[in-house]
Amino acid sequence: MAFKPDQELQAAIKSGWKPSDLRWERLQEKGNMRLEEDRFVSAALNFLIARILAGMFFQSTDLRFLTSQSNITFTLNRLGYRKMACRSYRKLVNRWKELGSFDHMDLEIKPRGRSSLFHVRMEALHWDQYRQNVTSRLQKFTEETGQCLDCFAREQEIPHRLFSRWKGEKYPIFDDTRKILGACLLIAGGR
């Protein structure tokens, strides 16, 4: 599958992302959009290609790798392999708990574009606190996603929105914040 370079991809690469980072995100977005359109086969194909990319380019300790596993598990469940899917979700819940905790110093968090010099100065003066606040917020997202995975394993209604939140939470900046949000909110099966 050939990908055409575009402005967003060029911006991502200039920011330090690999092409596979953005391609994975786009495939997961497209898969979730196809689910919303009730086009399951197209969704499953996008999830499968994203899983292959994750296997080739991401560490198994990357939350996006687990998101890819989850979306394949969702596909298996929709195809009628419920017991296998529940077992897979249970494994994912445990793995998500292991990997869903991180330190703000380990994350690449880039400054946001600010509308005034005052806000730019405030961000610079309180950068460490800002990083901690962003990390706490990301931690909350990972906890909520873990709860949703647990509900999938038990075949229960999930307590949090996933893909519908992604549309409003997606950062325009290419850093670890966007990668973690993508891992948390691009999981199929949510509302």
PDB file of C-alpha atoms in Angstrom:
ATOM      1  CA  MET A   1       0.000   0.000   0.000  1.00  0.00           C
ATOM      2  CA  ALA A   2       1.575   3.267  -1.096  1.00  0.00           C
ATOM      3  CA  PHE A   3       1.090   6.422   0.915  1.00  0.00           C
ATOM      4  CA  LYS A   4       1.257   9.851  -0.678  1.00  0.00           C
ATOM      5  CA  PRO A   5       3.215  12.455   1.254  1.00  0.00           C
ATOM      6  CA  ASP A   6       1.061  15.306   2.476  1.00  0.00           C
ATOM      7  CA  GLN A   7       1.389  18.391   4.652  1.00  0.00           C
ATOM      8  CA  GLU A   8       0.339  16.652   7.868  1.00  0.00           C
ATOM      9  CA  LEU A   9       2.784  13.809   7.264  1.00  0.00           C
ATOM     10  CA  GLN A  10       5.582  16.267   6.488  1.00  0.00           C
ATOM     11  CA  ALA A  11       4.810  18.196   9.699  1.00  0.00           C
ATOM     12  CA  ALA A  12       4.805  14.949  11.681  1.00  0.00           C
ATOM     13  CA  ILE A  13       8.180  13.918  10.286  1.00  0.00           C
ATOM     14  CA  LYS A  14       9.654  17.379  10.993  1.00  0.00           C
ATOM     15  CA  SER A  15       8.407  17.002  14.580  1.00  0.00           C
ATOM     16  CA  GLY A  16      10.249  13.723  15.013  1.00  0.00           C
ATOM     17  CA  TRP A  17       7.476  11.251  14.246  1.00  0.00           C
ATOM     18  CA  LYS A  18       8.117   8.342  11.927  1.00  0.00           C
ATOM     19  CA  PRO A  19       5.777   7.922   8.955  1.00  0.00           C
ATOM     20  CA  SER A  20       4.491   4.736  10.608  1.00  0.00           C
ATOM     21  CA  ASP A  21       3.269   6.761  13.615  1.00  0.00           C
ATOM     22  CA  LEU A  22       0.880   8.869  11.541  1.00  0.00           C
ATOM     23  CA  ARG A  23      -0.060   6.034   9.185  1.00  0.00           C
ATOM     24  CA  TRP A  24      -1.038   3.873  12.155  1.00  0.00           C
ATOM     25  CA  GLU A  25      -3.154   6.699  13.576  1.00  0.00           C
ATOM     26  CA  ARG A  26      -4.881   7.284  10.240  1.00  0.00           C
ATOM     27  CA  LEU A  27      -5.645   3.592   9.772  1.00  0.00           C
ATOM     28  CA  GLN A  28      -7.170   3.363  13.250  1.00  0.00           C
ATOM     29  CA  GLU A  29      -9.214   6.516  12.642  1.00  0.00           C
ATOM     30  CA  LYS A  30     -10.438   5.180   9.317  1.00  0.00           C
ATOM     31  CA  GLY A  31     -11.313   1.821  10.876  1.00  0.00           C
ATOM     32  CA  ASN A  32     -13.350   3.499  13.601  1.00  0.00           C
ATOM     33  CA  MET A  33     -15.065   5.755  11.054  1.00  0.00           C
ATOM     34  CA  ARG A  34     -15.978   2.709   8.966  1.00  0.00           C
ATOM     35  CA  LEU A  35     -17.538   1.153  12.065  1.00  0.00           C
ATOM     36  CA  GLU A  36     -19.644   4.278  12.526  1.00  0.00           C
ATOM     37  CA  GLU A  37     -20.761   3.873   8.901  1.00  0.00           C
ATOM     38  CA  ASP A  38     -21.548   0.188   9.592  1.00  0.00           C
ATOM     39  CA  ARG A  39     -18.885  -0.940   7.108  1.00  0.00           C
ATOM     40  CA  PHE A  40     -17.392  -3.749   9.171  1.00  0.00           C
ATOM     41  CA  VAL A  41     -15.236  -5.402   6.492  1.00  0.00           C
ATOM     42  CA  SER A  42     -13.529  -2.106   5.634  1.00  0.00           C
ATOM     43  CA  ALA A  43     -13.039  -1.375   9.346  1.00  0.00           C
ATOM     44  CA  ALA A  44     -11.523  -4.811   9.950  1.00  0.00           C
ATOM     45  CA  LEU A  45      -9.143  -4.372   7.020  1.00  0.00           C
ATOM     46  CA  ASN A  46      -7.921  -1.018   8.377  1.00  0.00           C
ATOM     47  CA  PHE A  47      -7.459  -2.521  11.850  1.00  0.00           C
ATOM     48  CA  LEU A  48      -5.521  -5.440  10.377  1.00  0.00           C
ATOM     49  CA  ILE A  49      -3.158  -3.197   8.400  1.00  0.00           C
ATOM     50  CA  ALA A  50      -2.667  -0.997  11.487  1.00  0.00           C
ATOM     51  CA  ARG A  51      -1.854  -4.119  13.532  1.00  0.00           C
ATOM     52  CA  ILE A  52       0.720  -5.194  10.965  1.00  0.00           C
ATOM     53  CA  LEU A  53       2.299  -1.713  11.089  1.00  0.00           C
ATOM     54  CA  ALA A  54       2.332  -1.833  14.891  1.00  0.00           C
ATOM     55  CA  GLY A  55       4.034  -5.232  14.813  1.00  0.00           C
ATOM     56  CA  MET A  56       6.670  -3.950  12.418  1.00  0.00           C
ATOM     57  CA  PHE A  57       7.401  -0.520  13.897  1.00  0.00           C
ATOM     58  CA  PHE A  58       6.242  -0.308  17.528  1.00  0.00           C
ATOM     59  CA  GLN A  59       7.651  -1.871  20.669  1.00  0.00           C
ATOM     60  CA  SER A  60       5.347  -4.341  22.409  1.00  0.00           C
ATOM     61  CA  THR A  61       5.507  -1.912  25.359  1.00  0.00           C
ATOM     62  CA  ASP A  62       3.885   0.855  23.278  1.00  0.00           C
ATOM     63  CA  LEU A  63       0.232   1.401  24.211  1.00  0.00           C
ATOM     64  CA  ARG A  64      -0.561   1.750  20.505  1.00  0.00           C
ATOM     65  CA  PHE A  65       0.551  -1.853  20.044  1.00  0.00           C
ATOM     66  CA  LEU A  66      -2.080  -2.861  22.621  1.00  0.00           C
ATOM     67  CA  THR A  67      -4.690  -0.726  20.861  1.00  0.00           C
ATOM     68  CA  SER A  68      -3.957  -2.653  17.673  1.00  0.00           C
ATOM     69  CA  GLN A  69      -4.372  -5.931  19.556  1.00  0.00           C
ATOM     70  CA  SER A  70      -7.636  -4.676  21.027  1.00  0.00           C
ATOM     71  CA  ASN A  71      -9.033  -3.757  17.624  1.00  0.00           C
ATOM     72  CA  ILE A  72      -8.182  -7.185  16.225  1.00  0.00           C
ATOM     73  CA  THR A  73      -9.862  -8.694  19.301  1.00  0.00           C
ATOM     74  CA  PHE A  74     -12.916  -6.531  18.623  1.00  0.00           C
ATOM     75  CA  THR A  75     -12.956  -7.880  15.063  1.00  0.00           C
ATOM     76  CA  LEU A  76     -12.786 -11.481  16.305  1.00  0.00           C
ATOM     77  CA  ASN A  77     -15.653 -10.794  18.695  1.00  0.00           C
ATOM     78  CA  ARG A  78     -17.796  -9.350  15.893  1.00  0.00           C
ATOM     79  CA  LEU A  79     -17.039 -12.434  13.796  1.00  0.00           C
ATOM     80  CA  GLY A  80     -18.473 -14.625  16.549  1.00  0.00           C
ATOM     81  CA  TYR A  81     -15.340 -15.741  18.395  1.00  0.00           C
ATOM     82  CA  ARG A  82     -16.624 -14.427  21.722  1.00  0.00           C
ATOM     83  CA  LYS A  83     -14.761 -16.722  24.127  1.00  0.00           C
ATOM     84  CA  MET A  84     -11.468 -16.128  22.348  1.00  0.00           C
ATOM     85  CA  ALA A  85     -12.136 -12.376  22.334  1.00  0.00           C
ATOM     86  CA  CYS A  86     -12.958 -12.306  26.061  1.00  0.00           C
ATOM     87  CA  ARG A  87      -9.726 -14.170  26.862  1.00  0.00           C
ATOM     88  CA  SER A  88      -7.769 -11.774  24.681  1.00  0.00           C
ATOM     89  CA  TYR A  89      -9.396  -8.738  26.310  1.00  0.00           C
ATOM     90  CA  ARG A  90      -8.518 -10.099  29.782  1.00  0.00           C
ATOM     91  CA  LYS A  91      -4.870 -10.373  28.742  1.00  0.00           C
ATOM     92  CA  LEU A  92      -5.024  -6.865  27.314  1.00  0.00           C
ATOM     93  CA  VAL A  93      -6.460  -5.501  30.577  1.00  0.00           C
ATOM     94  CA  ASN A  94      -3.497  -6.879  32.532  1.00  0.00           C
ATOM     95  CA  ARG A  95      -0.975  -5.645  29.990  1.00  0.00           C
ATOM     96  CA  TRP A  96      -2.650  -2.214  29.836  1.00  0.00           C
ATOM     97  CA  LYS A  97      -2.359  -1.906  33.628  1.00  0.00           C
ATOM     98  CA  GLU A  98       1.353  -2.719  33.407  1.00  0.00           C
ATOM     99  CA  LEU A  99       2.065  -0.192  30.665  1.00  0.00           C
ATOM    100  CA  GLY A 100      -0.474   2.532  31.433  1.00  0.00           C
ATOM    101  CA  SER A 101       1.637   4.188  34.108  1.00  0.00           C
ATOM    102  CA  PHE A 102       4.372   6.645  33.180  1.00  0.00           C
ATOM    103  CA  ASP A 103       6.453   9.493  34.548  1.00  0.00           C
ATOM    104  CA  HIS A 104       6.131  12.995  33.116  1.00  0.00           C
ATOM    105  CA  MET A 105       9.893  13.128  32.607  1.00  0.00           C
ATOM    106  CA  ASP A 106       9.722  10.131  30.258  1.00  0.00           C
ATOM    107  CA  LEU A 107       7.284  11.812  27.880  1.00  0.00           C
ATOM    108  CA  GLU A 108       8.001  14.140  25.010  1.00  0.00           C
ATOM    109  CA  ILE A 109       5.560  16.984  25.589  1.00  0.00           C
ATOM    110  CA  LYS A 110       6.019  19.917  23.257  1.00  0.00           C
ATOM    111  CA  PRO A 111       4.925  23.486  23.978  1.00  0.00           C
ATOM    112  CA  ARG A 112       1.519  24.421  22.638  1.00  0.00           C
ATOM    113  CA  GLY A 113       0.895  27.415  20.424  1.00  0.00           C
ATOM    114  CA  ARG A 114      -0.292  30.218  22.675  1.00  0.00           C
ATOM    115  CA  SER A 115      -2.419  33.202  21.777  1.00  0.00           C
ATOM    116  CA  SER A 116      -0.563  35.768  23.858  1.00  0.00           C
ATOM    117  CA  LEU A 117       2.900  36.575  25.108  1.00  0.00           C
ATOM    118  CA  PHE A 118       1.547  36.315  28.657  1.00  0.00           C
ATOM    119  CA  HIS A 119       0.556  32.673  28.111  1.00  0.00           C
ATOM    120  CA  VAL A 120       3.875  31.874  26.442  1.00  0.00           C
ATOM    121  CA  ARG A 121       5.743  33.303  29.462  1.00  0.00           C
ATOM    122  CA  MET A 122       3.497  31.496  31.946  1.00  0.00           C
ATOM    123  CA  GLU A 123       4.061  28.200  30.172  1.00  0.00           C
ATOM    124  CA  ALA A 124       7.839  28.764  30.163  1.00  0.00           C
ATOM    125  CA  LEU A 125       7.904  29.744  33.855  1.00  0.00           C
ATOM    126  CA  HIS A 126       5.812  26.784  34.948  1.00  0.00           C
ATOM    127  CA  TRP A 127       6.881  24.218  32.373  1.00  0.00           C
ATOM    128  CA  ASP A 128       7.528  21.413  34.866  1.00  0.00           C
ATOM    129  CA  GLN A 129       4.118  21.883  36.478  1.00  0.00           C
ATOM    130  CA  TYR A 130       2.521  22.004  33.029  1.00  0.00           C
ATOM    131  CA  ARG A 131       4.207  18.677  32.122  1.00  0.00           C
ATOM    132  CA  GLN A 132       2.935  17.135  35.354  1.00  0.00           C
ATOM    133  CA  ASN A 133      -0.603  18.357  34.650  1.00  0.00           C
ATOM    134  CA  VAL A 134      -0.549  16.968  31.105  1.00  0.00           C
ATOM    135  CA  THR A 135       0.824  13.664  32.387  1.00  0.00           C
ATOM    136  CA  SER A 136      -1.893  13.452  35.064  1.00  0.00           C
ATOM    137  CA  ARG A 137      -4.518  14.040  32.405  1.00  0.00           C
ATOM    138  CA  LEU A 138      -3.006  11.343  30.179  1.00  0.00           C
ATOM    139  CA  GLN A 139      -2.890   8.996  33.170  1.00  0.00           C
ATOM    140  CA  LYS A 140      -6.629   9.535  33.630  1.00  0.00           C
ATOM    141  CA  PHE A 141      -7.226   8.639  29.987  1.00  0.00           C
ATOM    142  CA  THR A 142      -5.224   5.411  30.341  1.00  0.00           C
ATOM    143  CA  GLU A 143      -7.156   4.466  33.485  1.00  0.00           C
ATOM    144  CA  GLU A 144     -10.495   5.062  31.766  1.00  0.00           C
ATOM    145  CA  THR A 145      -9.402   3.044  28.737  1.00  0.00           C
ATOM    146  CA  GLY A 146      -8.315   0.208  31.031  1.00  0.00           C
ATOM    147  CA  GLN A 147     -11.795   0.262  32.576  1.00  0.00           C
ATOM    148  CA  CYS A 148     -13.328   0.038  29.098  1.00  0.00           C
ATOM    149  CA  LEU A 149     -11.112  -2.922  28.170  1.00  0.00           C
ATOM    150  CA  ASP A 150     -12.176  -4.629  31.391  1.00  0.00           C
ATOM    151  CA  CYS A 151     -15.819  -4.083  30.424  1.00  0.00           C
ATOM    152  CA  PHE A 152     -15.152  -5.562  26.979  1.00  0.00           C
ATOM    153  CA  ALA A 153     -13.650  -8.644  28.675  1.00  0.00           C
ATOM    154  CA  ARG A 154     -16.800  -9.009  30.796  1.00  0.00           C
ATOM    155  CA  GLU A 155     -19.103  -8.183  27.871  1.00  0.00           C
ATOM    156  CA  GLN A 156     -20.499  -5.179  29.732  1.00  0.00           C
ATOM    157  CA  GLU A 157     -21.385  -1.648  28.668  1.00  0.00           C
ATOM    158  CA  ILE A 158     -18.361   0.648  28.806  1.00  0.00           C
ATOM    159  CA  PRO A 159     -18.424   3.645  31.179  1.00  0.00           C
ATOM    160  CA  HIS A 160     -16.464   6.082  28.984  1.00  0.00           C
ATOM    161  CA  ARG A 161     -16.568   7.371  25.433  1.00  0.00           C
ATOM    162  CA  LEU A 162     -13.632   6.413  23.237  1.00  0.00           C
ATOM    163  CA  PHE A 163     -13.560   7.266  19.516  1.00  0.00           C
ATOM    164  CA  SER A 164     -16.162  10.002  19.820  1.00  0.00           C
ATOM    165  CA  ARG A 165     -13.814  11.704  22.311  1.00  0.00           C
ATOM    166  CA  TRP A 166     -10.839  11.371  19.983  1.00  0.00           C
ATOM    167  CA  LYS A 167     -12.430  13.787  17.558  1.00  0.00           C
ATOM    168  CA  GLY A 168     -12.315  16.558  20.179  1.00  0.00           C
ATOM    169  CA  GLU A 169      -9.130  15.563  22.012  1.00  0.00           C
ATOM    170  CA  LYS A 170      -6.800  14.970  19.051  1.00  0.00           C
ATOM    171  CA  TYR A 171      -3.842  17.324  19.458  1.00  0.00           C
ATOM    172  CA  PRO A 172      -2.537  19.226  16.432  1.00  0.00           C
ATOM    173  CA  ILE A 173       1.002  18.783  17.805  1.00  0.00           C
ATOM    174  CA  PHE A 174       3.046  15.650  17.151  1.00  0.00           C
ATOM    175  CA  ASP A 175       4.388  14.485  20.512  1.00  0.00           C
ATOM    176  CA  ASP A 176       3.795  11.694  23.031  1.00  0.00           C
ATOM    177  CA  THR A 177       0.571  13.352  24.168  1.00  0.00           C
ATOM    178  CA  ARG A 178      -1.024  12.626  20.805  1.00  0.00           C
ATOM    179  CA  LYS A 179       0.387   9.083  20.687  1.00  0.00           C
ATOM    180  CA  ILE A 180      -1.043   8.235  24.110  1.00  0.00           C
ATOM    181  CA  LEU A 181      -4.404   9.839  23.360  1.00  0.00           C
ATOM    182  CA  GLY A 182      -4.527   7.864  20.115  1.00  0.00           C
ATOM    183  CA  ALA A 183      -3.759   4.649  21.953  1.00  0.00           C
ATOM    184  CA  CYS A 184      -6.502   5.364  24.475  1.00  0.00           C
ATOM    185  CA  LEU A 185      -9.248   6.680  22.231  1.00  0.00           C
ATOM    186  CA  LEU A 186      -8.825   4.793  18.952  1.00  0.00           C
ATOM    187  CA  ILE A 187      -9.958   1.523  20.526  1.00  0.00           C
ATOM    188  CA  ALA A 188     -12.868   0.020  18.614  1.00  0.00           C
ATOM    189  CA  GLY A 189     -16.117  -0.947  20.237  1.00  0.00           C
ATOM    190  CA  GLY A 190     -16.703   2.183  22.223  1.00  0.00           C
ATOM    191  CA  ARG A 191     -19.149   4.932  21.758  1.00  0.00           C
TER     192      ARG A 191
END
